[in-house]
Short mmCIF file of C-alpha atoms and ligand atoms in Angstrom, two decimals:
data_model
loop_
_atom_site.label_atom_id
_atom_site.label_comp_id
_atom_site.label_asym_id
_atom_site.label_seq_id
_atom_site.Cartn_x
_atom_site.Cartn_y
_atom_site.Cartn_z
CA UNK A 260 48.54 2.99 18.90
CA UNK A 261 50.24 6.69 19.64
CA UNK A 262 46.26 7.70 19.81
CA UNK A 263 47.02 10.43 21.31
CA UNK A 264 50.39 11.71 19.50
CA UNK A 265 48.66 11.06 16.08
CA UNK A 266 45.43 13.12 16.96
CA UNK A 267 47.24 15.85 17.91
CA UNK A 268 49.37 16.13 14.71
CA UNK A 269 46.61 15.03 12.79
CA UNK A 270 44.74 18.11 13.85
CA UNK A 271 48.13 20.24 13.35
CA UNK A 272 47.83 19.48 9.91
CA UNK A 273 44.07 19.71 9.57
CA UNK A 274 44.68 23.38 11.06
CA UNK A 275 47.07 24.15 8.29
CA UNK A 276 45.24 23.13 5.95
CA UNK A 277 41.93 24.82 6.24
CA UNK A 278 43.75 28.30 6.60
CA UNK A 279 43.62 30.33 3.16
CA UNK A 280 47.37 30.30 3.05
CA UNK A 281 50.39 29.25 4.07
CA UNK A 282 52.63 32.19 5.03
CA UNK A 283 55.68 32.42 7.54
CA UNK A 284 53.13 32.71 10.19
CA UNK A 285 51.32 29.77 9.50
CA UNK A 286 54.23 27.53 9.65
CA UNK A 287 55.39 28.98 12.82
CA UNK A 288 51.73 28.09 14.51
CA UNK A 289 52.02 24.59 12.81
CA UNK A 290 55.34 24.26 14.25
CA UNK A 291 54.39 24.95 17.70
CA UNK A 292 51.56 22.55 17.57
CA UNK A 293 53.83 19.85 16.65
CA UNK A 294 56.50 20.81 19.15
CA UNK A 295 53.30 20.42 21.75
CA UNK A 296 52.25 17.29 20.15
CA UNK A 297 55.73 15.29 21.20
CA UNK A 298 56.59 16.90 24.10
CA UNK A 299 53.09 15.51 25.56
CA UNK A 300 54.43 11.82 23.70
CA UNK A 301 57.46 12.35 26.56
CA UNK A 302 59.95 13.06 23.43
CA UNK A 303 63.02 14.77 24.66
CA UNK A 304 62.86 18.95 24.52
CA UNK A 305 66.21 19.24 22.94
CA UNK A 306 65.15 16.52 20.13
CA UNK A 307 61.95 18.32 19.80
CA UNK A 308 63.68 22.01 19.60
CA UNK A 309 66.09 20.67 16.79
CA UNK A 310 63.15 18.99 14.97
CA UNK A 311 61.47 22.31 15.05
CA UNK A 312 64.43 24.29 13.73
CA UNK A 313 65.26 22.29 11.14
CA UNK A 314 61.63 21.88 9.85
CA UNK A 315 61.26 25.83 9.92
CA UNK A 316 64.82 25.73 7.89
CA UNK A 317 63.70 23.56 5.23
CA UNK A 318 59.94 25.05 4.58
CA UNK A 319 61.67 28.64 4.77
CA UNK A 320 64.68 29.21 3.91
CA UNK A 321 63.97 27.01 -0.02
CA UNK A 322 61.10 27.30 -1.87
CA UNK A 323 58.98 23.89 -2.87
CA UNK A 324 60.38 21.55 -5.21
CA UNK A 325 58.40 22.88 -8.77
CA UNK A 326 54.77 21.45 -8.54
CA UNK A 327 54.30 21.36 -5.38
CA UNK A 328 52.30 23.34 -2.80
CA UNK A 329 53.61 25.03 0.43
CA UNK A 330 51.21 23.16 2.01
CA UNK A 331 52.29 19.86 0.99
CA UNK A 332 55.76 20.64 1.26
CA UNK A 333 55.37 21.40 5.11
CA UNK A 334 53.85 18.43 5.50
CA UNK A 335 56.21 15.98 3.62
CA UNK A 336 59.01 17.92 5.46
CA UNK A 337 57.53 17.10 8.67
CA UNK A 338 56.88 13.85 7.35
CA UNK A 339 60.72 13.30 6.62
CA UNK A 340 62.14 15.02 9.96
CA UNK A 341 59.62 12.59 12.17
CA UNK A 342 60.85 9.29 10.02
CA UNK A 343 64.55 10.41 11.08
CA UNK A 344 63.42 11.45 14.81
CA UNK A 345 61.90 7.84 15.46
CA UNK A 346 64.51 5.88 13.59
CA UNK A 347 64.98 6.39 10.24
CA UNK A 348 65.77 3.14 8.65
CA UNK A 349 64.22 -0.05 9.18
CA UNK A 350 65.67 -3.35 10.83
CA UNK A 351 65.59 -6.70 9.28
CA UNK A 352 66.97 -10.28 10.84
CA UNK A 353 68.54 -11.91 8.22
CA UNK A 354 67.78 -15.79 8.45
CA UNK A 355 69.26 -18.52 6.57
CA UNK A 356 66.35 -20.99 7.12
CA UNK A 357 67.19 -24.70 8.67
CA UNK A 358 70.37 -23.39 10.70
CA UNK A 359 68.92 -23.01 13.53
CA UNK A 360 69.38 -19.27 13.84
CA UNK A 361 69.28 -18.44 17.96
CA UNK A 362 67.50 -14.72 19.30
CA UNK A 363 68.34 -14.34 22.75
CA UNK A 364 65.46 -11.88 24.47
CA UNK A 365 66.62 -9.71 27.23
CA UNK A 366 65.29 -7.33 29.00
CA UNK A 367 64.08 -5.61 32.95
CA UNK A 368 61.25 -7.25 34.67
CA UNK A 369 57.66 -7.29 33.20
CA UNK A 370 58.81 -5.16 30.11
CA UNK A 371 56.83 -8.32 28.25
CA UNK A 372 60.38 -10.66 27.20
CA UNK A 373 58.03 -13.90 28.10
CA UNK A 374 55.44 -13.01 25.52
CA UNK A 375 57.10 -11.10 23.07
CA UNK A 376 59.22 -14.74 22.68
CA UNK A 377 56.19 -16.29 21.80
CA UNK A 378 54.98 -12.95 19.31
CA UNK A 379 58.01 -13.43 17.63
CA UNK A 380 57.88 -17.08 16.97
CA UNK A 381 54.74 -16.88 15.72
CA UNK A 382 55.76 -13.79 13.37
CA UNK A 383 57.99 -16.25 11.92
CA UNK A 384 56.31 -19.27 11.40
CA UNK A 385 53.24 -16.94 9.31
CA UNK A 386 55.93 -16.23 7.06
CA UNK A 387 56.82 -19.92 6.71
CA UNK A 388 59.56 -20.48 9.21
CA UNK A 389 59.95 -23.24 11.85
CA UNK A 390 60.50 -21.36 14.78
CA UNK A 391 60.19 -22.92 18.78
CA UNK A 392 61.10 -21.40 22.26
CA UNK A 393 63.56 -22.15 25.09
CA UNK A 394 62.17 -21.25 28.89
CA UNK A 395 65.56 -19.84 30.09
CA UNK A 396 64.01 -18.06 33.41
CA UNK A 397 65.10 -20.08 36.09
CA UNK A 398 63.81 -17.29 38.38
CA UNK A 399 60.50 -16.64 38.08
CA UNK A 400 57.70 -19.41 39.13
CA UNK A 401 55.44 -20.24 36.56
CA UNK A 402 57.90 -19.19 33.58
CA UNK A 403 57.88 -22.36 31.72
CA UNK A 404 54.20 -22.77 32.19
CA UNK A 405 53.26 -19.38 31.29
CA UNK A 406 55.41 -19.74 27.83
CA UNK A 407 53.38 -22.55 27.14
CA UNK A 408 50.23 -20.99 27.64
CA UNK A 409 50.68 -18.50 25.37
CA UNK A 410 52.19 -20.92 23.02
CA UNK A 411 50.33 -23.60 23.04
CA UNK A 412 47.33 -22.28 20.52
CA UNK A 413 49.34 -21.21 18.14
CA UNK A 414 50.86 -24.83 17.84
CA UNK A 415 54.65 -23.32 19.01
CA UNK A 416 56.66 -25.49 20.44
CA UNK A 417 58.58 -24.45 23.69
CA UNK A 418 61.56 -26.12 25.36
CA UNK A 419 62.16 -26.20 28.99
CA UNK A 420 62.84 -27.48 32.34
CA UNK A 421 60.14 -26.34 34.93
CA UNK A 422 62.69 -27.60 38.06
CA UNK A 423 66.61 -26.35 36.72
CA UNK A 424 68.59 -23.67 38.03
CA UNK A 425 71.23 -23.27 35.84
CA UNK A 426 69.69 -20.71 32.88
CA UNK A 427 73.04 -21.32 30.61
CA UNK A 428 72.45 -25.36 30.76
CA UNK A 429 68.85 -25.10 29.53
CA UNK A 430 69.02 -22.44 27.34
CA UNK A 431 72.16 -25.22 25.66
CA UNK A 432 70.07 -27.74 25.62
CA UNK A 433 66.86 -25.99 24.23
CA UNK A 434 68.92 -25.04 21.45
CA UNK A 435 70.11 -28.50 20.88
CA UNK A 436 66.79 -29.76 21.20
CA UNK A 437 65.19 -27.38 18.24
CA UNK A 438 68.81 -27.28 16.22
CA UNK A 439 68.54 -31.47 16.02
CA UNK A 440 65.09 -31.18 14.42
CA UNK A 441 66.07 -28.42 12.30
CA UNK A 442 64.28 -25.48 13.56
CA UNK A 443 64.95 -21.79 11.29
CA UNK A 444 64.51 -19.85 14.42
CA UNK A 445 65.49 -20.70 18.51
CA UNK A 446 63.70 -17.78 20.39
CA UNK A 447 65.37 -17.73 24.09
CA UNK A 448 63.61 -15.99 27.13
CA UNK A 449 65.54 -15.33 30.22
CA UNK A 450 64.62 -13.99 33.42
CA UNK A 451 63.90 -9.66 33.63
CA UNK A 452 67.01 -8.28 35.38
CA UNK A 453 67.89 -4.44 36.21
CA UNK A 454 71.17 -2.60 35.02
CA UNK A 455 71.54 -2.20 38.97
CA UNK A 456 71.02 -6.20 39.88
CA UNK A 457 74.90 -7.43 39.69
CA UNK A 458 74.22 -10.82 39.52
CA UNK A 459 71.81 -11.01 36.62
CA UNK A 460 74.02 -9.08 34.85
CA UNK A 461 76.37 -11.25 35.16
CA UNK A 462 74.79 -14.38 34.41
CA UNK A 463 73.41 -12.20 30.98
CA UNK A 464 76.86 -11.69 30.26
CA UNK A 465 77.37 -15.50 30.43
CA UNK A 466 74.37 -16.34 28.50
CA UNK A 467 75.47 -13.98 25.81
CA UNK A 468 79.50 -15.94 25.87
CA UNK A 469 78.46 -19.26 26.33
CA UNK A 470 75.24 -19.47 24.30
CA UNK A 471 76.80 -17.32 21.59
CA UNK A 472 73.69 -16.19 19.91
CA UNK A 473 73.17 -15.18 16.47
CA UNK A 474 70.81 -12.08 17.57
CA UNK A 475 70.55 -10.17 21.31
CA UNK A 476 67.15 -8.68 21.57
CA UNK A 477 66.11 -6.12 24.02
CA UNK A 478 63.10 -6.01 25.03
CA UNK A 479 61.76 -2.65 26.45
CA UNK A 480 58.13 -1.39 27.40
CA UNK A 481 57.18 1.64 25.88
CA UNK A 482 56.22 3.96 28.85
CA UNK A 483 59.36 4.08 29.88
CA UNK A 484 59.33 7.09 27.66
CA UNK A 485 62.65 8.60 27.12
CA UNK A 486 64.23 6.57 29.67
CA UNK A 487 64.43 3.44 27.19
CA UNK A 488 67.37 5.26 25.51
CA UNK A 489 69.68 5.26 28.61
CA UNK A 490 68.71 1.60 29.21
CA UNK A 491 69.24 0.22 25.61
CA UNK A 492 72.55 1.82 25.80
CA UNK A 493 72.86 -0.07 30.00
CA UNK A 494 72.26 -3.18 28.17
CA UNK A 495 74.16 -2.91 25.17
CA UNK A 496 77.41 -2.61 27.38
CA UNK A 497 77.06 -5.79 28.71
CA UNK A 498 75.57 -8.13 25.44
CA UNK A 499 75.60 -5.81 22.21
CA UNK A 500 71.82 -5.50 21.05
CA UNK A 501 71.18 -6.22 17.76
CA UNK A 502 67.14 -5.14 17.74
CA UNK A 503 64.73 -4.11 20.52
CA UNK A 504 60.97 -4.83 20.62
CA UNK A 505 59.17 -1.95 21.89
CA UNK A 506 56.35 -3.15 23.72
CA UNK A 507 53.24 -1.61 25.09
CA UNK A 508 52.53 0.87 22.48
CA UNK A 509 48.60 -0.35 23.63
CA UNK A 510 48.86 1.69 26.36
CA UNK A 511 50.95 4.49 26.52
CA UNK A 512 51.41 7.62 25.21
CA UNK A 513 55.14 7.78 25.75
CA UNK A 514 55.60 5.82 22.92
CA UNK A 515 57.07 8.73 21.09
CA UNK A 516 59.38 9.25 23.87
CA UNK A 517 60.61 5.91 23.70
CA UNK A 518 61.50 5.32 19.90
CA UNK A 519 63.00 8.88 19.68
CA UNK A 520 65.18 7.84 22.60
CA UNK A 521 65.70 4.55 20.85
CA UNK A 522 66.85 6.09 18.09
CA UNK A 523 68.89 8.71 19.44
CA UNK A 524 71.16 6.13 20.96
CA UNK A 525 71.60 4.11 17.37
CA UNK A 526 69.77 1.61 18.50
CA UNK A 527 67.02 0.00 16.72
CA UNK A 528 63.64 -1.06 17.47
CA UNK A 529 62.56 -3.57 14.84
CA UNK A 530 59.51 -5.03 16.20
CA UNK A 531 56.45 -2.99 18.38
CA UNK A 532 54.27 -4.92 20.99
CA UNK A 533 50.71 -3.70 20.47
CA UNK A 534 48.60 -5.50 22.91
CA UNK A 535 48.53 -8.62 25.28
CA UNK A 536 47.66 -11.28 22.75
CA UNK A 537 50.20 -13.29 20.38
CA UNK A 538 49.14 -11.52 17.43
CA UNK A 539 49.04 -8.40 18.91
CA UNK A 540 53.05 -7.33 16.96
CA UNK A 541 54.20 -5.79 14.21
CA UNK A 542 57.41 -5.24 12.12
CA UNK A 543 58.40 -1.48 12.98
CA UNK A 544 59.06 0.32 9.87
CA UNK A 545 59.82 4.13 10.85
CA UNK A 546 58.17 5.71 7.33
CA UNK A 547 55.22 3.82 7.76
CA UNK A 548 54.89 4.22 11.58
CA UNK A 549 55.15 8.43 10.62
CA UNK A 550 52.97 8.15 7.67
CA UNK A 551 50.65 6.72 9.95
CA UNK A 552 50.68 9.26 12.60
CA UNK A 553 50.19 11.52 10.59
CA UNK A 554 47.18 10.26 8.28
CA UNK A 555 48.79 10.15 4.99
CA UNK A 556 48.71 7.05 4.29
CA UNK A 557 51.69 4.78 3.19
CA UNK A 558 54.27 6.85 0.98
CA UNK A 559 56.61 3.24 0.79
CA UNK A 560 53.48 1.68 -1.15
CA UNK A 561 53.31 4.45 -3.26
CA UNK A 562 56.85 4.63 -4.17
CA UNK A 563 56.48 0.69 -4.98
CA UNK A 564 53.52 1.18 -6.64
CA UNK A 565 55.05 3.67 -9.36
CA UNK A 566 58.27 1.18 -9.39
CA UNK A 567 55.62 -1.51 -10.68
CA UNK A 568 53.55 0.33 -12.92
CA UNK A 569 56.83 0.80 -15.04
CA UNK A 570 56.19 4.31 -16.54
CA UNK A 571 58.19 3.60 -19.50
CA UNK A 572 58.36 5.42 -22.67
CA UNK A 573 60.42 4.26 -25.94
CA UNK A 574 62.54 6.48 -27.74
CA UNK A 575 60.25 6.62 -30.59
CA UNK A 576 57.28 7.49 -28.46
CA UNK A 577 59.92 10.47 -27.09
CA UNK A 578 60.34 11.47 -30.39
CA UNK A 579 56.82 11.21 -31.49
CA UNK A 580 55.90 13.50 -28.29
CA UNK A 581 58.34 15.70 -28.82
CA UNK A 582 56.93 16.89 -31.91
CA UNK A 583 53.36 17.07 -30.49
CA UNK A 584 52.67 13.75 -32.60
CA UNK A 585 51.03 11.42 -30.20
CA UNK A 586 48.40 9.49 -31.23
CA UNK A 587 45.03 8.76 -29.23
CA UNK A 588 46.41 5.19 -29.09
CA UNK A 589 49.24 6.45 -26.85
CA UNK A 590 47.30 8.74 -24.91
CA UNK A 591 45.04 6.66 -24.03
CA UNK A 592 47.87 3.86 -22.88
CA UNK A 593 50.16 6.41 -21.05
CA UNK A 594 46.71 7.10 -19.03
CA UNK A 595 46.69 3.48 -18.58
CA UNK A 596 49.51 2.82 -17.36
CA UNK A 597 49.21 5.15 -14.94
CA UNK A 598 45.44 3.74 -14.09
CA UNK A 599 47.56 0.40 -13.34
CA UNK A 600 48.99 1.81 -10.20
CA UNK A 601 45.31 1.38 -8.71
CA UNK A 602 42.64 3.63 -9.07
CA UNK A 603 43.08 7.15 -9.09
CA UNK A 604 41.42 8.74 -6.02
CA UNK A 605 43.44 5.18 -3.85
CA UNK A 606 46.75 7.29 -5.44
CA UNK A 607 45.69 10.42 -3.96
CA UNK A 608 45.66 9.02 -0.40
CA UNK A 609 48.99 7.91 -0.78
CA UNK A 610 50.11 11.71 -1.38
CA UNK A 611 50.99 13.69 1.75
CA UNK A 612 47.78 15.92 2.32
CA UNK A 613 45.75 13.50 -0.32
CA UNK A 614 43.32 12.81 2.01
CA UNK A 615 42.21 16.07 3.05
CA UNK A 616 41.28 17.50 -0.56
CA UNK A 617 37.58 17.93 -0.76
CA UNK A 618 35.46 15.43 -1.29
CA UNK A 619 34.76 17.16 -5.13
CA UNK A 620 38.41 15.92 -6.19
CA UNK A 621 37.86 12.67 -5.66
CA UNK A 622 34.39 12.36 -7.13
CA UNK A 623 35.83 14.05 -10.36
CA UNK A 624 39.20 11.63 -10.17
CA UNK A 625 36.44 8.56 -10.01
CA UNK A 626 34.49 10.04 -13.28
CA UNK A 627 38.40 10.14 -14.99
CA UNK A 628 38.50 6.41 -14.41
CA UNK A 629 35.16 5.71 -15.88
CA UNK A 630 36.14 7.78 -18.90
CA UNK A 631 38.99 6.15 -18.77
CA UNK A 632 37.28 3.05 -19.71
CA UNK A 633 35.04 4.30 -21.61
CA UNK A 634 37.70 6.14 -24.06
CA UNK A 635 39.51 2.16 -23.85
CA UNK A 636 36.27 0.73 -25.44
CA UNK A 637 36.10 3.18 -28.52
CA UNK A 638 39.75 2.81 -29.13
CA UNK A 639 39.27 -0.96 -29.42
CA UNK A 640 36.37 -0.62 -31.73
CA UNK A 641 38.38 2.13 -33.81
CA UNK A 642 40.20 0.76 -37.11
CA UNK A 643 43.86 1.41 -37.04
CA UNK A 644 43.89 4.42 -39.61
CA UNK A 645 41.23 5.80 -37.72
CA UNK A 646 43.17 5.69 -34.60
CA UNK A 647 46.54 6.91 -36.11
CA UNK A 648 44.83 9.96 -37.56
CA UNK A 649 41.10 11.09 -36.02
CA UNK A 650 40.15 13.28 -38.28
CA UNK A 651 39.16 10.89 -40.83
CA UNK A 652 36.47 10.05 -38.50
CA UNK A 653 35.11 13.57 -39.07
CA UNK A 654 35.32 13.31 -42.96
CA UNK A 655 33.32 9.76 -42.81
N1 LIG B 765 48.93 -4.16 26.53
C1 LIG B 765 50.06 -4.83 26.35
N2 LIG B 765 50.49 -5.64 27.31
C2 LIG B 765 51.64 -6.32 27.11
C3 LIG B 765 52.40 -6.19 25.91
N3 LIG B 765 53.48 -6.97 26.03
C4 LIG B 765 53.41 -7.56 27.24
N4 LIG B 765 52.31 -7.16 27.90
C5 LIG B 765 51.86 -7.55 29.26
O1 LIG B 765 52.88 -7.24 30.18
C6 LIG B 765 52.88 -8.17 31.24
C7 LIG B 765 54.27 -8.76 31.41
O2 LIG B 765 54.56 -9.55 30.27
P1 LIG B 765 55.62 -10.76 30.32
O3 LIG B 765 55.78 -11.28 28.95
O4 LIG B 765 55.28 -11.71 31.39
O5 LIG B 765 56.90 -9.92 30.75
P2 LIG B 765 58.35 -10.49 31.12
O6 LIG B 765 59.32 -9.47 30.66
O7 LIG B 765 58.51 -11.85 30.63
O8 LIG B 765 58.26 -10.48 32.71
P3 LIG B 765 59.30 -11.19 33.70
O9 LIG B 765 59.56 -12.54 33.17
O10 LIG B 765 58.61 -11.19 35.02
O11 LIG B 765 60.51 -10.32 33.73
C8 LIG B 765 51.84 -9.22 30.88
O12 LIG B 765 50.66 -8.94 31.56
C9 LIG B 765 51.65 -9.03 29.38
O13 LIG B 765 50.36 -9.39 28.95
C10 LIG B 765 51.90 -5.30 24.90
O14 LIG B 765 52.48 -5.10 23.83
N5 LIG B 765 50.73 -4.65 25.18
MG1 LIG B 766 59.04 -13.60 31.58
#
């Protein structure tokens, strides 16, 4: 996905850092690849000139927060500024299961509504959710039978009426249909219509009154580039969007375009379409989409990771440290607890940069863990004196 967006700011970073250091000049060069980088991923010039401007302003104009390197702090800056450029926060339906919740799916021709209806039904029921879909494309031949196609291995069921016309009617009765045997989700596909087609707008509008969904979702196609930001907004006129799926991000590299415009508008894209079968979909979390682009792994699981491992320390271990009187015992747990967040050199990745240390940091972080163990073993086989005060092992 992005292939080409995250090479290029993969190798950005790679060029910054193998240089000796990081100076004003460096960051300027690493700017301007980046700048390159999303201009070629169709992101608009102005977004990509403020990006740029603000990233120089933060790595500048403030030194590093205390511990950590220029280099590092480039990169988490351009780690933050891309998270904000492609959306910033994530998007989450909020279901209450059994009540038949409806998603109406909207969107231009081919931009992938038909099986994007079926992705997202089958999102839902791997998480344990009952969720069918309702065939409301009176329009196109084939619709019904092409929803059932897709559905049909995955064991979804889909609702529909291969000879109506009327797309309100159906849609009604599809959501009777899964509402009476208590469905979580409805998923409704209607026919592709464009901002400049009258009618279909129209009859969107009507869907949208009559139906009176819980969710609109827009579905767009990635290349569209920066052009999906002027038609998220042409849509969300005439039925207010609630989330778009961004589809296509198989096959494009204007995928960067896309979100950015996405984003830009308010908008937000909560799911990404990632190839032509079912499974081929993914929740679209901005931090981890960035993290990703840029090789550093996933800075959310870290964060997590630390909230779990509960670094806690009691006021009488304060104390005790505080005077310099820690005990091996202690030591060796604080080290511990810290091992608990997963082994050290799978930490490291999760640091911005952490995976392009060399190769000698991470065979000396894997010796720490043995040692680690190791130093666990002769604690446990250490009397309590002993451990409280070592030197008595010397006098034995
Ligand atoms: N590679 C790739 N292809 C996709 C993706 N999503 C949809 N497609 C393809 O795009 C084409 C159109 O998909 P449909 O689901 O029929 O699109 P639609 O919006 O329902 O089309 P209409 O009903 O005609 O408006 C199909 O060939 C899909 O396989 C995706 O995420 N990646
Ligand atoms: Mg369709």
């Amino acid at each position: 996905m992005e292939k080409g967006l995250s090479a290029k700011l993969r190798d950005a970073i790679k060029r910054l850092l193998r240089r000796p250091i990081v100076d004003e000049a460096a960051v300027a060069e690493f700017v301007k690849d980046i700048q390159k980088a999303l201009i070629v991923a169709d992101v608009d010039v102005k977004l990509v000139l403020d990006l740029s401007n603000r990233i120089r302003e933060r790595v500048l104009k403030k030194p590093p927060p205390p511990g950590v390197s220029l280099r590092d702090h480039v990169i988490y800056v351009v780690y933050e500024e891309l998270t904000n450029l492609l959306g910033k926060d994530r998007y989450r339906i909020s279901i209450s299961p059994g009540r038949g919740h409806v998603l109406l799916l909207v969107g231009i021709q081919g931009s992938g509504k038909t099986v994007s209806a079926v992705k997202l039904a089958r999102w839902f029921s791997k998480r344990g959710l009952r969720a069918g879909v309702v065939c409301a494309d009176t329009y196109r031949p084939g619709a019904y039978q092409q929803l059932v196609q897709y559905a049909k291995p995955y064991h979804i069921e889909v609702y529909g009426d291969p000879t109506a016309s009327d797309a309100l009617r159906v849609a009604k009765e599809g959501v009777e249909f899964f509402r009476k045997r208590k469905y979580d989700i409805i998923v409704v596909d209607t026919a592709g219509r464009h901002k400049k087609e009258d009618a279909l707008m129209q009859e969107m509008r009507l869907l949208y009154k009559k139906l009176n969904p819980d969710c609109v979702g827009l579905v767009i196609s990635a290349d569209m580039g920066q052009q999906a930001g002027p038609l998220a907004a042409a849509f969300h006129q005439i039925a207010p969007v609630g989330f778009i799926i961004l589809t296509k991000m198989d096959g494009t590299a204007k995928g960067g375009g896309a979100l950015s415009a996405i984003a830009a508008t308010g908008a937000r894209v909560a799911f990404l379409g990632t190839g032509e079968k079912v499974d081929d979909f993914e929740e679209f979390v901005p931090s981890r989409f960035v993290a990703r682009l840029l090789g550093l792994g996933d800075l959310e699981g870290l964060l997590e990771r630390v909230k779990q491992a509960q670094l806690q320390v009691t006021s009488r271990e304060a104390r005790r440290m505080l005077r310099g009187k820690i005990t091996l015992e202690e030591l060796v747990s604080r080290l511990e607890q810290v091992r608990r967040m997963g082994p050290l050199t799978k930490l490291l990745s999760y640091l911005p940069g952490g995976m392009m240390l060399p190769d000698e940091v991470f065979k000396e972080l894997d010796k720490l863990d043995e040692k680690l163990k190791r130093w666990r073993a002769i604690l446990n086989s250490m009397t309590r004196a002993a451990k409280e005060n070592p030197r008595i092992l010397n006098a034995s």
